[in-house]
Short mmCIF file of C-alpha atoms and ligand atoms in Angstrom, two decimals:
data_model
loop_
_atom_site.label_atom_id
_atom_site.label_comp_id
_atom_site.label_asym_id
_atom_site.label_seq_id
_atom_site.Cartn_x
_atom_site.Cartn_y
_atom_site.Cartn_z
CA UNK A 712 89.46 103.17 41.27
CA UNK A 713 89.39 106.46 42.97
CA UNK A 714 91.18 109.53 41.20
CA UNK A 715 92.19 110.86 44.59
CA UNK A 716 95.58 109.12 45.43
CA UNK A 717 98.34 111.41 46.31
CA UNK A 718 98.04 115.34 45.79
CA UNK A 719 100.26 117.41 43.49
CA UNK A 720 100.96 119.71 45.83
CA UNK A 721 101.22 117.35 48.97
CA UNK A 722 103.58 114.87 49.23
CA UNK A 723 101.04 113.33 52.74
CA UNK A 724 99.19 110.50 51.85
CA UNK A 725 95.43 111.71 51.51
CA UNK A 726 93.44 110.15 55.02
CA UNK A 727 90.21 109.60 55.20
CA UNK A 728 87.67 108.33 58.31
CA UNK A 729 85.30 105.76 57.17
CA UNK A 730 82.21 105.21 59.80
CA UNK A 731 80.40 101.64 59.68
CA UNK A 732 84.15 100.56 58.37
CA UNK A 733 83.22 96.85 59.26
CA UNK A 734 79.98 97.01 57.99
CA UNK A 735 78.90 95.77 54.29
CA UNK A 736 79.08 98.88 52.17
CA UNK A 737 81.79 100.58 54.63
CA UNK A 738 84.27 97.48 54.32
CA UNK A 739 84.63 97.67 50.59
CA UNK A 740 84.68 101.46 50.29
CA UNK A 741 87.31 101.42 52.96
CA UNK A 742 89.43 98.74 50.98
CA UNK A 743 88.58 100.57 47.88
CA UNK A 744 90.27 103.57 49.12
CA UNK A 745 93.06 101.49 50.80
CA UNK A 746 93.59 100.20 46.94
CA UNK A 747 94.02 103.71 45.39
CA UNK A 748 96.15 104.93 48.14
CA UNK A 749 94.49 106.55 50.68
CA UNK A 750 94.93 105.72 54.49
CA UNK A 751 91.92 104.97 56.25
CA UNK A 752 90.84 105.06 59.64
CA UNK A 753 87.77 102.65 60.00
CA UNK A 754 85.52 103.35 62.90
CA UNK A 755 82.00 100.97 63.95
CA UNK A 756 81.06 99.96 66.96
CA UNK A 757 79.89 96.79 65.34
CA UNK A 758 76.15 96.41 66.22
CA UNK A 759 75.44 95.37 62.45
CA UNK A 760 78.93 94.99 61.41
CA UNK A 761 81.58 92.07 61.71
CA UNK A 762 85.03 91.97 62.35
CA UNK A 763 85.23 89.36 59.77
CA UNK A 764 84.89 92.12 56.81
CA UNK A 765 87.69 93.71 57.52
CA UNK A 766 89.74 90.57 57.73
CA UNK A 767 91.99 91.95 54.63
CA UNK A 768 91.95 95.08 55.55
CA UNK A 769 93.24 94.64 59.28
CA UNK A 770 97.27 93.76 58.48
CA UNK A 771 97.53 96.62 55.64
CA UNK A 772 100.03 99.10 56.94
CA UNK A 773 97.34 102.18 55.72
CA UNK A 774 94.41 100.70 57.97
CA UNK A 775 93.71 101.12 61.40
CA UNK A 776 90.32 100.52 63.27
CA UNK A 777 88.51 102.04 66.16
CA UNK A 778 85.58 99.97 67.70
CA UNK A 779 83.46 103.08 68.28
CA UNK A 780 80.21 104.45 68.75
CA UNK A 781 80.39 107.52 66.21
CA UNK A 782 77.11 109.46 68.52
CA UNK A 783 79.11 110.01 71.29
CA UNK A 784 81.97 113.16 70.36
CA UNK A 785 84.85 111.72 67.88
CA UNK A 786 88.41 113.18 67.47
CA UNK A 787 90.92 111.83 65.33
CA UNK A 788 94.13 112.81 66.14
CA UNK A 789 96.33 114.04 62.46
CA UNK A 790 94.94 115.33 59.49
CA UNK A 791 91.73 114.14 57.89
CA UNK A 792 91.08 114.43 54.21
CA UNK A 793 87.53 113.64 53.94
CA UNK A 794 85.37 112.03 56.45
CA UNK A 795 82.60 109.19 54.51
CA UNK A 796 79.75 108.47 57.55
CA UNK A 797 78.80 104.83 56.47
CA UNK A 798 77.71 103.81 60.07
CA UNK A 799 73.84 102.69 60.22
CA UNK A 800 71.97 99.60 60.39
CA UNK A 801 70.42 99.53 57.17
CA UNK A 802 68.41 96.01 56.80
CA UNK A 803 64.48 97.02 57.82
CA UNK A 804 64.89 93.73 59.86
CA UNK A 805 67.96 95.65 61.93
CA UNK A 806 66.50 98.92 61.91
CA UNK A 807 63.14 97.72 63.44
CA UNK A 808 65.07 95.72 65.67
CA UNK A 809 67.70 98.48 66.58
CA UNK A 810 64.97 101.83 66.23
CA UNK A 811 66.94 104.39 68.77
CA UNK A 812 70.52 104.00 67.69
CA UNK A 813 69.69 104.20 63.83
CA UNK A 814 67.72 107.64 64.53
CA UNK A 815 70.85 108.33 66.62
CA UNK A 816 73.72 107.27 64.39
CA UNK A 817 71.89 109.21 62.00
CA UNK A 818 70.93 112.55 64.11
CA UNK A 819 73.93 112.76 66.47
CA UNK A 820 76.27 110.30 64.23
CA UNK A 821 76.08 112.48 61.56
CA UNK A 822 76.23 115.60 63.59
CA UNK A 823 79.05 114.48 65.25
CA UNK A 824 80.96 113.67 61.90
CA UNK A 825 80.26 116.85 60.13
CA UNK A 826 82.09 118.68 63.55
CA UNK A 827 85.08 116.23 62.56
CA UNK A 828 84.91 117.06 58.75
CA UNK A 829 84.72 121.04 59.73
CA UNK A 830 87.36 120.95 62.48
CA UNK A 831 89.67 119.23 59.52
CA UNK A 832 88.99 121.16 57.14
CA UNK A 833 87.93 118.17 55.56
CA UNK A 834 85.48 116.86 52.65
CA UNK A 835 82.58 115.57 53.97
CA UNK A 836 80.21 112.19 52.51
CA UNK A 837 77.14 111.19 53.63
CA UNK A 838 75.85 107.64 52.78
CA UNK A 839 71.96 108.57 52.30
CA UNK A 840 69.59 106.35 50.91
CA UNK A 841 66.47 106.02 48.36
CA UNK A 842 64.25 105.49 51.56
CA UNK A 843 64.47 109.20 51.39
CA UNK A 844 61.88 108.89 48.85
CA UNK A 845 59.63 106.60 51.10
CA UNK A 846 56.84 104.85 49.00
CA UNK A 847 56.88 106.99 45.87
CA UNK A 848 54.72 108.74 44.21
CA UNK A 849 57.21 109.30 41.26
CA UNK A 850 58.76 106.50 38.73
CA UNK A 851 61.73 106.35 38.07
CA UNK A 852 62.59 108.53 40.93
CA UNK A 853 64.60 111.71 40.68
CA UNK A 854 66.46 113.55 43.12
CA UNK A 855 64.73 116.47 42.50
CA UNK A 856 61.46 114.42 44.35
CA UNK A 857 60.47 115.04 47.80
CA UNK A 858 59.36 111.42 48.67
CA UNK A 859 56.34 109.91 50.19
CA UNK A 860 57.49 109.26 53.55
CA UNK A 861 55.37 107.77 56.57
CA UNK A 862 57.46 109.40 59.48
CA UNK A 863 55.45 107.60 62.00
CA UNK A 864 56.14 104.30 60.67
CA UNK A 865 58.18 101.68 61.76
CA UNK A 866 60.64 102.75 58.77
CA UNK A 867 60.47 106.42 59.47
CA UNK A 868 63.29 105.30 62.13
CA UNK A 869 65.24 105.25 59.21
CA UNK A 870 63.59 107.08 56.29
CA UNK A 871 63.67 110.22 59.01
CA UNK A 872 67.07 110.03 60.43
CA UNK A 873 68.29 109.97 56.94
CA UNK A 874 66.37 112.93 55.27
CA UNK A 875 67.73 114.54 58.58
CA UNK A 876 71.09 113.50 58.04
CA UNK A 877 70.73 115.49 54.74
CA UNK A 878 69.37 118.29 55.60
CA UNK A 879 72.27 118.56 58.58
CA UNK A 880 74.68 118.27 55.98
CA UNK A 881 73.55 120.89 53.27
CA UNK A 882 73.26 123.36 56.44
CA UNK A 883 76.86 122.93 57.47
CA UNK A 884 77.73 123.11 53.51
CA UNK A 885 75.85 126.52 53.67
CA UNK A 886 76.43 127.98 57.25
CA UNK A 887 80.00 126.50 57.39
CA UNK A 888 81.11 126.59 53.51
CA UNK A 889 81.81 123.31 54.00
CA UNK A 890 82.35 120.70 50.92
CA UNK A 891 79.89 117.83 50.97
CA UNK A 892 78.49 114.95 49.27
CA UNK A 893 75.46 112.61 49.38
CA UNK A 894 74.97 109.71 47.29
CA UNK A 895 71.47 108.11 47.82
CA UNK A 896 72.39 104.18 47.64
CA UNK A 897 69.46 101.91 46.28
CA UNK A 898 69.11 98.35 47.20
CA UNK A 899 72.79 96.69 47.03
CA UNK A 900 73.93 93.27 47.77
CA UNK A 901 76.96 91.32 47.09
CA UNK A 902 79.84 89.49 49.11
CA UNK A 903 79.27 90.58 52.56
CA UNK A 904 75.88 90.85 52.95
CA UNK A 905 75.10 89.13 56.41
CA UNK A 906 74.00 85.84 56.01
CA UNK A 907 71.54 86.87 58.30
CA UNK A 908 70.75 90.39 57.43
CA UNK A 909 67.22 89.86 56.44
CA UNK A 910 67.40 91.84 53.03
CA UNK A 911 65.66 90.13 50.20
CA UNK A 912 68.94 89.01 47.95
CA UNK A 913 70.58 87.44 50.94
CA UNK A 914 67.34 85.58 52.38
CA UNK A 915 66.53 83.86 48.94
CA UNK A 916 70.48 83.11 48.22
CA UNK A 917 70.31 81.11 51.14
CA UNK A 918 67.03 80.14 51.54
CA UNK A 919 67.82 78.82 47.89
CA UNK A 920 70.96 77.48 48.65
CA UNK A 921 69.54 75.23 51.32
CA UNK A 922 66.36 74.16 49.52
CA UNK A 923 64.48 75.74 51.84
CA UNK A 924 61.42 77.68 50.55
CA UNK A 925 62.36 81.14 49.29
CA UNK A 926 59.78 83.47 51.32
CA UNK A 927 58.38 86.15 49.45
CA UNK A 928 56.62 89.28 51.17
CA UNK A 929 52.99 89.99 49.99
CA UNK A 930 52.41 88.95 46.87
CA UNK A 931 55.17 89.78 45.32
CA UNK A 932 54.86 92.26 42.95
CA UNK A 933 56.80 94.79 44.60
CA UNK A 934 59.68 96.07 42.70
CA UNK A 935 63.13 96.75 43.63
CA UNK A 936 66.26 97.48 41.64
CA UNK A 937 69.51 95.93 42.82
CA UNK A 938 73.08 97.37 42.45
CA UNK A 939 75.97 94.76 42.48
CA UNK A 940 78.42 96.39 45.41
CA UNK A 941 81.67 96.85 43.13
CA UNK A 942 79.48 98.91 40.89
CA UNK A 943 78.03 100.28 43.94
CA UNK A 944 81.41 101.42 45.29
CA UNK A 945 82.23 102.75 41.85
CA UNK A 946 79.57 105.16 41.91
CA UNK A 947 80.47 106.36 45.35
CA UNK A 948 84.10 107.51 44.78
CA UNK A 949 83.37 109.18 41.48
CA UNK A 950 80.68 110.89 43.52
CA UNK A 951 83.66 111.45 46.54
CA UNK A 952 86.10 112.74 43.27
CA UNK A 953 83.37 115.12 41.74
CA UNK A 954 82.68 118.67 42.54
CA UNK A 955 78.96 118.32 43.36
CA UNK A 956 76.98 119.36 46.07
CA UNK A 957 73.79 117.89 46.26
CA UNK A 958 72.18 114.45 46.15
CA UNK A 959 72.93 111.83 43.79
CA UNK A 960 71.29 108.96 43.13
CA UNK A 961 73.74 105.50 42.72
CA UNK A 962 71.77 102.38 42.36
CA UNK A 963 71.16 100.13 39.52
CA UNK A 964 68.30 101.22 37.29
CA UNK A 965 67.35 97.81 35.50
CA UNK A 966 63.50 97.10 37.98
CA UNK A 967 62.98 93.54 38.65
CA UNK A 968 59.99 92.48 40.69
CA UNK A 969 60.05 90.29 43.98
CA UNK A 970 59.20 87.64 41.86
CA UNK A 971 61.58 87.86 39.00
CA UNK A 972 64.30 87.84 41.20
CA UNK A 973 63.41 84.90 43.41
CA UNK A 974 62.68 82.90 40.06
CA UNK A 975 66.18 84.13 39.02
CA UNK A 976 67.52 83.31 42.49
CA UNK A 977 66.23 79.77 41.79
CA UNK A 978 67.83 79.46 38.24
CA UNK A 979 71.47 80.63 39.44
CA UNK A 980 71.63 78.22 42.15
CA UNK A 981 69.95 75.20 40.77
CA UNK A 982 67.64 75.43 43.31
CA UNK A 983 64.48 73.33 43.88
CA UNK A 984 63.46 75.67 46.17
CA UNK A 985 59.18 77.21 45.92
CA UNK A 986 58.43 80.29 47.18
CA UNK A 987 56.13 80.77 50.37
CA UNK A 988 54.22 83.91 50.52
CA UNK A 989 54.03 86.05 53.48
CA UNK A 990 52.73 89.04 54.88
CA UNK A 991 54.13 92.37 53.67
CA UNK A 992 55.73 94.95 56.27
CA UNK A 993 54.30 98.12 56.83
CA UNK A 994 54.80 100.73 54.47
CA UNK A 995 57.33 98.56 52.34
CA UNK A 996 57.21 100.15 48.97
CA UNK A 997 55.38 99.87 45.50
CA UNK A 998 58.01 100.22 43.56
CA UNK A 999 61.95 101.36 43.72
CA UNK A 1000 64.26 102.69 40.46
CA UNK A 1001 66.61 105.16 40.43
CA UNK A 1002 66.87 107.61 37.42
CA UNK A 1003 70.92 107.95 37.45
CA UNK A 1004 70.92 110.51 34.55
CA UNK A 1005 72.51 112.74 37.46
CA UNK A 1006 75.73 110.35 38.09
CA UNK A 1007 75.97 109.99 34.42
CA UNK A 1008 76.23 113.24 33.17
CA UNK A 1009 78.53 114.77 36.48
CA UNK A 1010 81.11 111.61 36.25
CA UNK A 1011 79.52 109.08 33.34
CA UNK A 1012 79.22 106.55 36.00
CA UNK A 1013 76.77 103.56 35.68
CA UNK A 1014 77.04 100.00 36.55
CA UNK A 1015 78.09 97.08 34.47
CA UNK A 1016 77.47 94.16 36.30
CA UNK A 1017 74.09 93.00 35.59
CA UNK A 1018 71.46 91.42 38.14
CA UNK A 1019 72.17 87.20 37.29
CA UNK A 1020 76.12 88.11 37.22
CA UNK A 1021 75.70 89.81 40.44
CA UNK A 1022 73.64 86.54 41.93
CA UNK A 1023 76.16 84.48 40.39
CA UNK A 1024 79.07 85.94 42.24
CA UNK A 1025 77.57 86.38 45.34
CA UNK A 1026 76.57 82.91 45.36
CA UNK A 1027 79.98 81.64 45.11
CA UNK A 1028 81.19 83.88 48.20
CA UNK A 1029 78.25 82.43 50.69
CA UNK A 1030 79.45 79.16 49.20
CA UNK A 1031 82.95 79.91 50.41
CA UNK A 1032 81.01 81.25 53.65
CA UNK A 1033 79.21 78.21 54.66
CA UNK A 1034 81.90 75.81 53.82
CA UNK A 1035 84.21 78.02 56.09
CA UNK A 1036 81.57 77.34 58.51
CA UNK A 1037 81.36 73.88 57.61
CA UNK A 1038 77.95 73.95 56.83
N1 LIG B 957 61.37 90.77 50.77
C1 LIG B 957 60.82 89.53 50.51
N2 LIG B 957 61.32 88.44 51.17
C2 LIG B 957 62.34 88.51 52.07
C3 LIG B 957 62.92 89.79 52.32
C4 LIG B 957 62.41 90.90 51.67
O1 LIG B 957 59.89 89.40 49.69
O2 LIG B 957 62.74 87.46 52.61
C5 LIG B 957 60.84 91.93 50.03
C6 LIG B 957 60.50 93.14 50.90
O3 LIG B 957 59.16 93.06 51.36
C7 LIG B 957 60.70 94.28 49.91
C8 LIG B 957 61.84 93.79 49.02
O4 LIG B 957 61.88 92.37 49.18
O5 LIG B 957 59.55 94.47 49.12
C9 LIG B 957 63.19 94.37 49.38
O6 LIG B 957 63.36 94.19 50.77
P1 LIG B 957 64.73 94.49 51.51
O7 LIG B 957 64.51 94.20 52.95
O8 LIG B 957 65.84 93.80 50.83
O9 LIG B 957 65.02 96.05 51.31
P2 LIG B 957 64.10 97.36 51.17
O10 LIG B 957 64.17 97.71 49.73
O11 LIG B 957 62.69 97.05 51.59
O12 LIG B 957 64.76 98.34 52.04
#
């Protein structure tokens, strides 16, 4: 839970603006922070994101939602605490699919959030991401490392827009004084990932789920290292609560390959599912682990919930999911 619920010296609820509210990550920060007490204004203009996420959210007397498209100008009438700019597609298959508006949610998105934070004299968080670091050259990675970024590749839509969206934000922190944050998220999944979304954890689930052949990109050896979104979230608002300016990595550090997690895909579920090989996308990278000694030592945050937990629990949601849908 957040430590930010009411201030001493304020009796005014603190309010924050959430962008991407309906989308995975934005959905359960913004009930996170409706939890510790916050209100929250939730803005997306729902290109990735679903309605459906913000199903418990939508009758709670401290929510409200704006379907908006955060790179045209944004105003926000009242005071505004801290502004967290979760809006991007962030799937390669919706980013390669959607290449313009995720370099503009993250050019003029975040440009247009950091005028909102400044004009409110607000906090500012920018959800960055460990494709900062492209295909890297360094293992684990540290945020100290530049990355290995193709910025004419079909990721650099992404990869670019984000190290931009950084750089945006440390230059209003030093031109403007104002008081950021940037958390670099590593590969998450949990309840809420689209069933469709294309990410790895959320193709095999139901690929698995279905008996249908789990399909594995190149040959597999690729590693990734995968962050249940509770512990995710976790990370995030002891990041929002701290006093540092700067990157910080929040991911899970325990490396699986492609492999090991569809063969642990395949255990959770009882699958009979094989795997099918296919080709690998361009520029996907080598190998992905974040060293969190950062987020340890500023606010002794790391996750708990370990990779066949995670499975298991997100399993039982797209169970829910499809039965909903009477699948
Ligand atoms: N991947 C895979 N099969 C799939 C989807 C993804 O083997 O059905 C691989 C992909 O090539 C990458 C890794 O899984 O090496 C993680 O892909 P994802 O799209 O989840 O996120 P990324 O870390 O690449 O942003």
């Amino acid at each position: 839970m957040t430590e930010s619920p009411r201030r001493s010296t304020d009796a005014r609820v603190p309010r924050a603006v959430v962008t991407g509210a309906a989308g995975f990550l934005g959905s359960h920060l913004s009930e996170r922070l409706v939890g510790a007490g916050w209100d929250v204004v939730g803005l997306d203009n729902l290109l990735t994101g679903r309605m459906e996420n913000l199903e418990a959210l939508l009758p709670h007397e401290r929510f409200t939602f704006e379907h908006y498209d955060v790179t045209n100008f944004v105003d926000v009438a009242g005071a505004v605490d801290a502004v967290l700019h979760f809006a991007s597609p962030a799937s390669p298959v919706d980013y390669l699919e959607y290449p313009i508006k995720t370099m503009k949610v993250g050019a003029l998105g975040t440009h247009n959030m950091l005028g909102l934070a400044l004009a409110k004299g607000a906090k500012f968080f920018l959800a960055s991401t460990s494709e900062v670091y492209g295909d890297p050259q360094v293992h684990p990675q540290t945020e100290d490392y530049w990355g290995h970024v193709n910025p004419i590749g079909p990721r650099g839509v992404y990869d670019e827009a984000k190290r931009f969206a950084e750089a945006l934000t440390l230059a209003y922190h030093r031109s403007h004084g104002l008081d950021v944050r940037i958390s670099r998220i590593f590969n998450t999944y949990g309840p809420r990932l689209r069933p469709a979304d294309g990410r790895v954890v959320s193709n095999f689930l139901f690929q698995a789920m279905r008996g249908e052949p789990l399909t594995v990109y190149g040959d597999g050896k690729q590693s990734r290292s995968f962050c249940f979104v509770d512990d995710e979230i976790s990370g995030i608002v002891a990041l929002l609560d701290s006093d540092y300016v700067g990157p910080v990595n929040i991911g899970n550090p325990n490396e699986f390959t492609i492999l090991e997690l569809a063969e642990t895909v395949i255990e959770v579920t009882g699958s009979t599912s094989k795997m099918v090989f296919e080709d690998l996308p361009v520029d996907d990278p080598t190998q992905r682990k974040p060293d969190i000694s950062l987020a340890r030592s500023l606010f002794d945050w790391e996750p708990t919930v370990q990779l066949r937990e995670g499975l298991e629990r997100t399993c039982l949601w797209y169970k829910a999911e499809l039965e909903a849908r009477g699948e």
